[in-house]
Amino acid sequence: MKLIKQTIKGLTTAWMGLTLTMRALFASNKKRKVVSITDNNYFKLQENTNTIQYPKQALPVPEVGRYQLDVEIDDCIVCDLCAKICPVNCIDIESIKSTQGVIGETSDGSKKMLYAAKFDIDMAKCMYCGLCTIVCPTECITMTNQYDRTVFDLAQLTYEFSDMAPEEAAEKRRLLDEQQAAKAAAKAAALKAKEGGVS
Ligand code: SF4
Ligand code: SF4
């Protein structure tokens, strides 16, 4: 009698498991409906496949998504704050001081006195903390809702935002070096003259 009961229980359990498997199998033939996360039914969509047919289908992301970084370089004052606060050092900036003082204005009226000879962000290292966007005084570095920039070569995930040609940067460096050398020479001459006057 005990054996019969156990057999019936075993068959019932196996049938229930099989039914569940068959239900999931047939349901997985249907594509998942893509709805925005803001849709009231988003978490009720438990039917069909759990995955979507990416890239043919893509989940809608919020406009304020915090994914890939972007830099509006014309609005950058090259203050380096973003690079300094980055916890993983993935922002690499080379600034060159202008020899003519102010060289322009950003859209919020901030004065620009430095050239951005280099402004690279290694998105392969970035941990999307957003700290760089918080400290930026001109709000020119922002997180966008772009999340897929798939590449085959990791190096392609280093985004270059500087619009300065290497030749132009070399010329600006040369002018600055000359200016600094002239200032140093003038300072040394003034000091020498002062010492000569004292003696
Ligand atoms: S989001 Fe964070 S980790 Fe990424 S570049 Fe900005 S500060 Fe660095
Ligand atoms: S904090 Fe903003 S203004 Fe300063 S270097 Fe970074 S992006 Fe440019």
Tab-separated table of C-alpha atoms and ligand atoms in Angstrom:
chain	number	residue	atom	x	y	z
A	1	MET	CA	0.000	0.000	0.000
A	2	LYS	CA	2.830	2.353	0.936
A	3	LEU	CA	4.550	1.590	-2.345
A	4	ILE	CA	1.400	2.454	-4.332
A	5	LYS	CA	1.022	5.775	-2.496
A	6	GLN	CA	4.656	6.684	-3.120
A	7	THR	CA	4.327	5.743	-6.806
A	8	ILE	CA	1.232	7.935	-7.217
A	9	LYS	CA	2.957	10.815	-5.432
A	10	GLY	CA	6.042	10.430	-7.619
A	11	LEU	CA	4.009	10.361	-10.827
A	12	THR	CA	1.972	13.400	-9.729
A	13	THR	CA	5.132	15.367	-8.941
A	14	ALA	CA	6.716	14.400	-12.244
A	15	TRP	CA	3.524	15.413	-14.107
A	16	MET	CA	3.434	18.795	-12.389
A	17	GLY	CA	7.099	19.402	-13.211
A	18	LEU	CA	6.565	18.348	-16.817
A	19	THR	CA	3.510	20.594	-17.158
A	20	LEU	CA	5.501	23.552	-15.864
A	21	THR	CA	8.354	22.813	-18.254
A	22	MET	CA	5.986	22.463	-21.241
A	23	ARG	CA	4.208	25.707	-20.331
A	24	ALA	CA	7.524	27.580	-20.176
A	25	LEU	CA	8.670	25.937	-23.419
A	26	PHE	CA	5.617	27.058	-25.399
A	27	ALA	CA	5.619	30.498	-23.781
A	28	SER	CA	9.256	31.019	-24.768
A	29	ASN	CA	8.245	30.845	-28.432
A	30	LYS	CA	6.611	34.217	-28.044
A	31	LYS	CA	8.710	37.343	-28.151
A	32	ARG	CA	8.796	39.506	-25.070
A	33	LYS	CA	6.879	42.720	-25.469
A	34	VAL	CA	9.199	45.670	-25.063
A	35	VAL	CA	7.772	48.307	-22.772
A	36	SER	CA	9.356	51.194	-20.955
A	37	ILE	CA	10.313	50.737	-17.326
A	38	THR	CA	7.955	53.623	-16.596
A	39	ASP	CA	5.045	51.485	-17.854
A	40	ASN	CA	2.731	50.412	-15.020
A	41	ASN	CA	2.750	46.832	-16.300
A	42	TYR	CA	6.534	46.545	-16.530
A	43	PHE	CA	6.926	44.198	-13.569
A	44	LYS	CA	3.795	42.225	-14.417
A	45	LEU	CA	5.242	41.035	-17.690
A	46	GLN	CA	6.271	37.619	-16.466
A	47	GLU	CA	5.112	35.776	-19.568
A	48	ASN	CA	7.039	34.869	-22.645
A	49	THR	CA	10.815	34.925	-22.825
A	50	ASN	CA	12.694	36.883	-20.276
A	51	THR	CA	15.288	38.011	-22.736
A	52	ILE	CA	14.685	40.182	-25.764
A	53	GLN	CA	15.970	39.786	-29.297
A	54	TYR	CA	18.736	42.391	-28.977
A	55	PRO	CA	19.715	44.297	-31.131
A	56	LYS	CA	16.494	43.805	-33.121
A	57	GLN	CA	14.637	44.647	-29.949
A	58	ALA	CA	15.985	47.071	-27.379
A	59	LEU	CA	14.714	48.097	-23.997
A	60	PRO	CA	13.721	51.736	-23.884
A	61	VAL	CA	15.958	53.638	-21.487
A	62	PRO	CA	15.080	56.826	-19.625
A	63	GLU	CA	16.130	60.101	-21.227
A	64	VAL	CA	18.092	60.828	-18.069
A	65	GLY	CA	19.930	57.492	-18.251
A	66	ARG	CA	23.399	57.543	-16.710
A	67	TYR	CA	25.465	55.640	-19.226
A	68	GLN	CA	28.221	56.749	-21.603
A	69	LEU	CA	29.891	60.069	-20.855
A	70	ASP	CA	29.938	62.962	-23.265
A	71	VAL	CA	31.921	66.207	-23.153
A	72	GLU	CA	30.933	69.464	-24.819
A	73	ILE	CA	34.530	70.524	-25.275
A	74	ASP	CA	33.664	74.113	-26.283
A	75	ASP	CA	32.242	74.608	-22.793
A	76	CYS	CA	35.195	73.044	-20.971
A	77	ILE	CA	37.491	75.414	-19.066
A	78	VAL	CA	40.046	72.594	-18.606
A	79	CYS	CA	40.012	73.017	-14.826
A	80	ASP	CA	40.897	69.329	-14.319
A	81	LEU	CA	38.381	68.899	-11.477
A	82	CYS	CA	36.700	65.950	-13.184
A	83	ALA	CA	40.028	64.152	-13.616
A	84	LYS	CA	41.025	64.846	-10.005
A	85	ILE	CA	37.813	63.462	-8.513
A	86	CYS	CA	37.615	60.377	-10.738
A	87	PRO	CA	38.113	57.386	-8.405
A	88	VAL	CA	39.570	55.194	-11.142
A	89	ASN	CA	41.705	57.795	-12.969
A	90	CYS	CA	40.074	57.205	-16.298
A	91	ILE	CA	40.061	60.863	-17.361
A	92	ASP	CA	43.311	62.037	-18.898
A	93	ILE	CA	43.619	65.766	-19.562
A	94	GLU	CA	46.534	67.821	-20.797
A	95	SER	CA	46.017	71.538	-20.445
A	96	ILE	CA	48.159	74.237	-22.033
A	97	LYS	CA	48.021	77.731	-20.600
A	98	SER	CA	47.221	80.395	-23.137
A	99	THR	CA	49.935	83.014	-23.689
A	100	GLN	CA	47.259	85.580	-24.546
A	101	GLY	CA	45.154	85.337	-21.372
A	102	VAL	CA	41.470	84.823	-22.087
A	103	ILE	CA	40.861	82.841	-25.274
A	104	GLY	CA	37.084	82.620	-25.194
A	105	GLU	CA	33.935	82.061	-23.191
A	106	THR	CA	31.784	79.054	-22.481
A	107	SER	CA	28.026	79.143	-23.040
A	108	ASP	CA	27.521	80.023	-19.349
A	109	GLY	CA	29.948	82.952	-19.597
A	110	SER	CA	32.963	81.341	-17.889
A	111	LYS	CA	36.300	82.622	-19.176
A	112	LYS	CA	38.568	80.149	-20.957
A	113	MET	CA	42.308	80.534	-20.431
A	114	LEU	CA	43.549	77.006	-21.073
A	115	TYR	CA	43.610	74.829	-24.147
A	116	ALA	CA	42.595	71.176	-23.892
A	117	ALA	CA	45.408	69.528	-25.842
A	118	LYS	CA	44.160	66.163	-24.616
A	119	PHE	CA	40.842	65.121	-23.099
A	120	ASP	CA	40.482	61.355	-23.100
A	121	ILE	CA	38.048	59.211	-21.131
A	122	ASP	CA	38.647	55.489	-20.897
A	123	MET	CA	35.084	54.166	-20.737
A	124	ALA	CA	36.400	50.632	-20.228
A	125	LYS	CA	37.643	51.764	-16.808
A	126	CYS	CA	34.788	54.132	-15.943
A	127	MET	CA	32.545	52.880	-13.137
A	128	TYR	CA	29.719	55.294	-13.968
A	129	CYS	CA	29.745	56.942	-10.557
A	130	GLY	CA	28.923	60.342	-12.069
A	131	LEU	CA	31.260	62.268	-9.738
A	132	CYS	CA	32.920	64.024	-12.682
A	133	THR	CA	29.579	65.439	-13.798
A	134	ILE	CA	28.840	66.729	-10.302
A	135	VAL	CA	32.041	68.732	-9.864
A	136	CYS	CA	32.172	70.211	-13.363
A	137	PRO	CA	31.705	73.985	-12.958
A	138	THR	CA	30.330	74.472	-16.468
A	139	GLU	CA	28.288	71.236	-16.606
A	140	CYS	CA	29.935	70.291	-19.880
A	141	ILE	CA	30.635	66.678	-18.940
A	142	THR	CA	27.426	64.701	-18.823
A	143	MET	CA	26.142	61.158	-18.657
A	144	THR	CA	24.001	60.245	-21.625
A	145	ASN	CA	21.413	57.541	-22.247
A	146	GLN	CA	23.707	55.896	-24.810
A	147	TYR	CA	24.625	52.507	-23.396
A	148	ASP	CA	25.752	50.431	-26.343
A	149	ARG	CA	28.939	51.389	-28.120
A	150	THR	CA	30.145	47.869	-28.670
A	151	VAL	CA	33.700	47.580	-29.994
A	152	PHE	CA	36.048	44.747	-30.835
A	153	ASP	CA	39.188	46.533	-29.665
A	154	LEU	CA	39.260	47.710	-26.036
A	155	ALA	CA	41.360	50.735	-27.011
A	156	GLN	CA	38.374	52.056	-28.957
A	157	LEU	CA	36.606	52.623	-25.659
A	158	THR	CA	38.948	55.514	-24.961
A	159	TYR	CA	36.990	58.482	-26.216
A	160	GLU	CA	38.950	61.522	-27.351
A	161	PHE	CA	37.157	64.820	-26.892
A	162	SER	CA	39.918	67.298	-27.635
A	163	ASP	CA	39.495	69.012	-30.977
A	164	MET	CA	43.047	70.318	-31.012
A	165	ALA	CA	45.395	69.019	-33.704
A	166	PRO	CA	48.797	67.727	-32.453
A	167	GLU	CA	50.613	70.408	-34.494
A	168	GLU	CA	48.490	73.155	-32.956
A	169	ALA	CA	49.107	71.780	-29.447
A	170	ALA	CA	52.864	71.653	-30.129
A	171	GLU	CA	52.790	75.294	-31.245
A	172	LYS	CA	50.871	76.369	-28.101
A	173	ARG	CA	53.387	74.477	-25.934
A	174	ARG	CA	56.271	76.195	-27.739
A	175	LEU	CA	54.740	79.655	-27.253
A	176	LEU	CA	54.151	78.944	-23.554
A	177	ASP	CA	57.705	77.672	-23.059
A	178	GLU	CA	59.038	80.814	-24.731
A	179	GLN	CA	56.864	83.054	-22.610
A	180	GLN	CA	57.871	81.281	-19.414
A	181	ALA	CA	61.558	81.420	-20.358
A	182	ALA	CA	61.255	85.158	-21.062
A	183	LYS	CA	59.505	85.698	-17.719
A	184	ALA	CA	62.160	83.685	-15.873
A	185	ALA	CA	64.932	85.654	-17.592
A	186	ALA	CA	63.254	88.969	-16.740
A	187	LYS	CA	62.818	87.880	-13.126
A	188	ALA	CA	66.470	86.788	-12.868
A	189	ALA	CA	67.607	90.088	-14.403
A	190	ALA	CA	65.432	92.068	-11.980
A	191	LEU	CA	66.819	90.092	-9.048
A	192	LYS	CA	70.366	90.633	-10.245
A	193	ALA	CA	69.770	94.344	-10.647
A	194	LYS	CA	68.264	94.495	-7.152
A	195	GLU	CA	71.244	92.646	-5.649
A	196	GLY	CA	73.617	94.989	-7.544
A	197	GLY	CA	71.753	97.993	-6.135
A	198	VAL	CA	71.953	96.675	-2.546
A	199	SER	CA	75.714	96.083	-2.698
B	1	SF4	S1	31.675	58.563	-14.018
B	1	SF4	FE1	33.068	58.255	-12.255
B	1	SF4	S2	34.491	56.686	-12.929
B	1	SF4	FE2	33.495	57.482	-14.777
B	1	SF4	S3	34.843	59.109	-15.496
B	1	SF4	FE3	33.318	60.077	-14.167
B	1	SF4	S4	34.296	60.140	-12.129
B	1	SF4	FE4	35.442	58.647	-13.381
B	2	SF4	S1	35.394	69.590	-14.680
B	2	SF4	FE1	34.283	70.240	-16.522
B	2	SF4	S2	35.265	72.175	-17.103
B	2	SF4	FE2	36.667	71.132	-15.700
B	2	SF4	S3	38.041	69.936	-17.046
B	2	SF4	FE3	36.365	68.575	-16.456
B	2	SF4	S4	34.867	68.777	-18.112
B	2	SF4	FE4	36.246	70.507	-18.280
